[in-house]
Amino acid sequence: MSKPLAFIPEPKYIPVSITGAKCELNCLNCRGRYLKTMIPAKTPKRLKEVLLRHWLRGGYGALISGGFTRKGVLPISKEFIEVIKYVKKETNLLISIHTGLISKELILELYSADIDFIDFEVPPSNNFLRKVKNLMDHDVNMYIKTLQYMLTLRKDFAIPHIIIGNKYSTSNEELRVLEEISNLNPCMVTVLAEIHMHKGIEDLVTRVINSLKHLRSIFRG
């Protein structure tokens, strides 16, 4: 049996941006270009329309994301959360949210809204936060603590994401963060391998493969 080369969730699972193409943070690895591929829903009314129409057309789920503030969070208001709560009550649509480093209060609001899970990016190093994310006052430990709190609510409430192979983090730093994540025992981890075609790519691919092997050894199942 041949193996799939890629998994493309659309059109059953759609990405929605509540900020349109706008992003204050302007991360080095995105510069807002990923937002342009998402369905814009800049008001609660528009978000409700998009989600309900998707459900009526046979959609399975939606990722709610958007541009982050300069503090590294998705600016999701109570009005947006009320829409999500309504959609979850009226449909079986699966809803995930890419939040950034949000407060405990907002985490509890999203939990009460009955969202399915939070897509939570954990940086591979402090240098990555500074050079790629433009977050000078943040550190990896802040994200680990926030992830830990999310997982106390429900073990599948947060799905940690981590980028490996980035030039602003080392293999040892990546492995150390992966170990910290594994200690929290999440139900799933998403690893994004960043591989650019340039001189020295063989070493980079080896580094990524070794990280993935280590990942498999610490996450059993």
Short mmCIF file of C-alpha atoms in Angstrom, two decimals:
data_model
loop_
_atom_site.label_atom_id
_atom_site.label_comp_id
_atom_site.label_asym_id
_atom_site.label_seq_id
_atom_site.Cartn_x
_atom_site.Cartn_y
_atom_site.Cartn_z
CA MET A 1 0.00 0.00 0.00
CA SER A 2 1.39 3.41 -0.97
CA LYS A 3 1.84 6.02 1.74
CA PRO A 4 0.20 9.46 1.49
CA LEU A 5 2.58 12.26 0.55
CA ALA A 6 0.55 14.90 2.36
CA PHE A 7 -2.59 15.39 4.40
CA ILE A 8 -4.69 18.35 3.25
CA PRO A 9 -7.61 18.98 5.65
CA GLU A 10 -9.51 21.40 3.43
CA PRO A 11 -12.30 21.68 2.39
CA LYS A 12 -13.82 19.73 5.31
CA TYR A 13 -11.65 21.52 7.88
CA ILE A 14 -11.26 25.21 7.15
CA PRO A 15 -8.86 27.88 8.49
CA VAL A 16 -10.53 31.13 9.56
CA SER A 17 -8.81 34.42 10.46
CA ILE A 18 -10.63 36.77 12.84
CA THR A 19 -8.17 39.55 11.93
CA GLY A 20 -8.26 39.11 8.17
CA ALA A 21 -4.75 39.62 6.76
CA LYS A 22 -3.70 41.95 9.61
CA CYS A 23 -1.00 40.94 12.11
CA GLU A 24 0.76 43.27 14.57
CA LEU A 25 3.42 40.73 15.54
CA ASN A 26 4.73 40.15 11.99
CA CYS A 27 6.78 37.02 12.77
CA LEU A 28 9.82 36.32 10.61
CA ASN A 29 8.54 32.89 9.53
CA CYS A 30 5.15 34.18 8.34
CA ARG A 31 4.98 37.94 7.70
CA GLY A 32 1.22 37.51 7.43
CA ARG A 33 1.33 35.38 4.28
CA TYR A 34 -0.43 32.41 5.90
CA LEU A 35 -3.32 34.67 6.90
CA LYS A 36 -3.98 35.38 3.23
CA THR A 37 -4.86 31.70 2.72
CA MET A 38 -7.52 31.79 5.46
CA ILE A 39 -11.19 32.74 5.28
CA PRO A 40 -11.54 36.26 6.74
CA ALA A 41 -14.11 36.71 9.52
CA LYS A 42 -13.27 40.01 11.20
CA THR A 43 -16.54 40.40 13.11
CA PRO A 44 -18.49 37.98 15.34
CA LYS A 45 -21.42 38.15 12.92
CA ARG A 46 -19.21 37.15 10.00
CA LEU A 47 -17.62 34.33 12.01
CA LYS A 48 -21.06 32.95 12.82
CA GLU A 49 -22.04 33.07 9.14
CA VAL A 50 -18.84 31.32 8.03
CA LEU A 51 -19.06 28.53 10.61
CA LEU A 52 -22.78 27.80 10.17
CA ARG A 53 -22.51 27.82 6.37
CA HIS A 54 -19.55 25.45 6.58
CA TRP A 55 -21.56 23.09 8.78
CA LEU A 56 -24.59 23.17 6.47
CA ARG A 57 -22.33 22.33 3.52
CA GLY A 58 -21.06 19.20 5.24
CA GLY A 59 -17.98 20.65 6.90
CA TYR A 60 -16.25 18.76 9.68
CA GLY A 61 -14.40 21.47 11.58
CA ALA A 62 -12.63 24.81 11.62
CA LEU A 63 -9.39 26.28 12.89
CA ILE A 64 -9.92 29.78 14.26
CA SER A 65 -6.75 31.81 14.05
CA GLY A 66 -5.55 35.21 12.91
CA GLY A 67 -2.82 37.75 13.38
CA PHE A 68 -1.38 38.12 16.86
CA THR A 69 -0.96 41.25 18.95
CA ARG A 70 2.49 42.54 19.88
CA LYS A 71 2.12 40.52 23.09
CA GLY A 72 1.84 37.28 21.12
CA VAL A 73 -1.86 36.51 21.56
CA LEU A 74 -4.86 36.12 19.30
CA PRO A 75 -7.20 39.10 19.97
CA ILE A 76 -10.33 37.03 20.50
CA SER A 77 -13.06 39.02 22.26
CA LYS A 78 -15.95 37.81 24.42
CA GLU A 79 -18.27 38.43 21.46
CA PHE A 80 -16.28 36.00 19.31
CA ILE A 81 -16.31 33.45 22.15
CA GLU A 82 -20.11 33.75 22.44
CA VAL A 83 -20.39 32.94 18.73
CA ILE A 84 -18.18 29.88 19.19
CA LYS A 85 -20.27 28.77 22.17
CA TYR A 86 -23.44 29.11 20.09
CA VAL A 87 -22.00 27.18 17.14
CA LYS A 88 -20.80 24.37 19.42
CA LYS A 89 -24.26 24.14 20.96
CA GLU A 90 -26.15 24.13 17.67
CA THR A 91 -23.82 21.93 15.59
CA ASN A 92 -21.28 19.12 15.87
CA LEU A 93 -18.59 21.23 14.23
CA LEU A 94 -15.12 20.60 15.62
CA ILE A 95 -13.51 23.89 16.67
CA SER A 96 -9.82 24.43 17.38
CA ILE A 97 -8.18 27.77 18.15
CA HIS A 98 -4.62 28.99 17.63
CA THR A 99 -4.36 31.27 20.67
CA GLY A 100 -0.79 32.19 21.48
CA LEU A 101 0.24 32.83 25.08
CA ILE A 102 -3.16 33.70 26.54
CA SER A 103 -4.13 34.28 30.19
CA LYS A 104 -5.66 31.69 32.51
CA GLU A 105 -8.89 33.68 32.46
CA LEU A 106 -9.16 33.44 28.68
CA ILE A 107 -8.23 29.75 28.77
CA LEU A 108 -11.16 29.13 31.13
CA GLU A 109 -13.51 31.13 28.90
CA LEU A 110 -12.55 29.01 25.89
CA TYR A 111 -12.91 25.85 27.94
CA SER A 112 -16.40 26.94 29.02
CA ALA A 113 -17.27 27.64 25.38
CA ASP A 114 -16.77 23.91 24.75
CA ILE A 115 -14.09 24.26 22.08
CA ASP A 116 -12.48 20.97 21.17
CA PHE A 117 -8.84 21.94 21.61
CA ILE A 118 -6.27 24.71 21.51
CA ASP A 119 -3.46 24.57 18.94
CA PHE A 120 -0.64 25.76 21.19
CA GLU A 121 2.75 26.58 19.73
CA VAL A 122 5.68 26.00 22.09
CA PRO A 123 8.89 27.78 20.99
CA PRO A 124 12.01 25.61 20.61
CA SER A 125 14.26 28.23 22.26
CA ASN A 126 14.35 31.69 23.79
CA ASN A 127 16.41 32.87 20.84
CA PHE A 128 13.62 31.71 18.51
CA LEU A 129 11.18 33.89 20.46
CA ARG A 130 13.43 36.92 20.08
CA LYS A 131 14.57 36.52 16.47
CA VAL A 132 11.52 34.91 14.84
CA LYS A 133 8.53 35.86 16.99
CA ASN A 134 9.63 39.37 17.97
CA LEU A 135 8.74 38.59 21.60
CA MET A 136 11.57 40.06 23.66
CA ASP A 137 9.93 39.63 27.08
CA HIS A 138 8.81 36.01 26.66
CA ASP A 139 10.65 32.78 27.43
CA VAL A 140 10.05 29.08 26.80
CA ASN A 141 9.14 28.43 30.43
CA MET A 142 6.13 30.76 30.16
CA TYR A 143 4.74 28.57 27.36
CA ILE A 144 5.45 25.33 29.22
CA LYS A 145 3.60 26.63 32.29
CA THR A 146 0.64 27.76 30.18
CA LEU A 147 0.51 24.39 28.42
CA GLN A 148 0.64 22.66 31.79
CA TYR A 149 -2.37 24.65 32.97
CA MET A 150 -4.33 23.88 29.80
CA LEU A 151 -3.71 20.17 30.26
CA THR A 152 -5.00 20.24 33.85
CA LEU A 153 -8.41 21.09 32.42
CA ARG A 154 -8.38 18.15 30.00
CA LYS A 155 -5.53 16.07 28.63
CA ASP A 156 -6.66 16.64 25.05
CA PHE A 157 -7.60 20.31 25.55
CA ALA A 158 -4.28 21.52 24.13
CA ILE A 159 -2.23 20.10 21.27
CA PRO A 160 1.34 21.42 21.57
CA HIS A 161 3.14 22.38 18.35
CA ILE A 162 6.90 22.80 18.07
CA ILE A 163 9.12 23.81 15.16
CA ILE A 164 12.36 21.86 14.75
CA GLY A 165 15.22 22.54 12.36
CA ASN A 166 15.06 26.32 12.68
CA LYS A 167 18.40 28.15 12.51
CA TYR A 168 17.57 30.14 15.65
CA SER A 169 17.45 27.06 17.87
CA THR A 170 19.86 24.19 18.41
CA SER A 171 19.18 20.47 18.38
CA ASN A 172 19.85 20.29 22.13
CA GLU A 173 17.39 23.11 22.82
CA GLU A 174 14.71 21.43 20.73
CA LEU A 175 15.20 18.09 22.47
CA ARG A 176 15.09 19.75 25.88
CA VAL A 177 11.75 21.41 25.08
CA LEU A 178 10.38 18.14 23.69
CA GLU A 179 11.35 16.44 26.96
CA GLU A 180 9.53 19.12 28.96
CA ILE A 181 6.43 18.70 26.81
CA SER A 182 6.54 14.91 27.19
CA ASN A 183 6.66 15.28 30.98
CA LEU A 184 3.23 16.92 30.79
CA ASN A 185 1.84 13.83 29.04
CA PRO A 186 -0.26 15.47 26.30
CA CYS A 187 -2.43 13.20 24.18
CA MET A 188 -0.77 14.40 20.96
CA VAL A 189 2.13 16.54 19.74
CA THR A 190 2.50 18.24 16.36
CA VAL A 191 6.07 18.65 15.09
CA LEU A 192 6.78 21.06 12.24
CA ALA A 193 10.09 20.37 10.51
CA GLU A 194 11.58 23.45 8.89
CA ILE A 195 13.83 22.40 6.02
CA HIS A 196 15.17 24.94 3.53
CA MET A 197 17.01 23.99 0.35
CA HIS A 198 20.48 25.41 0.90
CA LYS A 199 24.07 24.39 1.45
CA GLY A 200 24.35 22.10 4.45
CA ILE A 201 20.86 20.67 4.03
CA GLU A 202 22.19 17.14 4.63
CA ASP A 203 23.21 18.09 8.18
CA LEU A 204 19.85 19.76 8.76
CA VAL A 205 17.89 16.74 7.55
CA THR A 206 19.98 14.50 9.82
CA ARG A 207 19.24 16.81 12.74
CA VAL A 208 15.50 16.72 12.04
CA ILE A 209 15.50 12.92 11.69
CA ASN A 210 17.37 12.52 14.97
CA SER A 211 14.91 14.83 16.71
CA LEU A 212 11.98 12.83 15.33
CA LYS A 213 13.57 9.55 16.46
CA HIS A 214 14.04 10.98 19.94
CA LEU A 215 10.46 12.19 19.88
CA ARG A 216 9.20 8.70 19.10
CA SER A 217 11.25 7.30 21.97
CA ILE A 218 9.75 9.64 24.57
CA PHE A 219 6.17 9.68 23.26
CA ARG A 220 5.05 6.08 23.29
CA GLY A 221 1.84 5.22 21.50
#
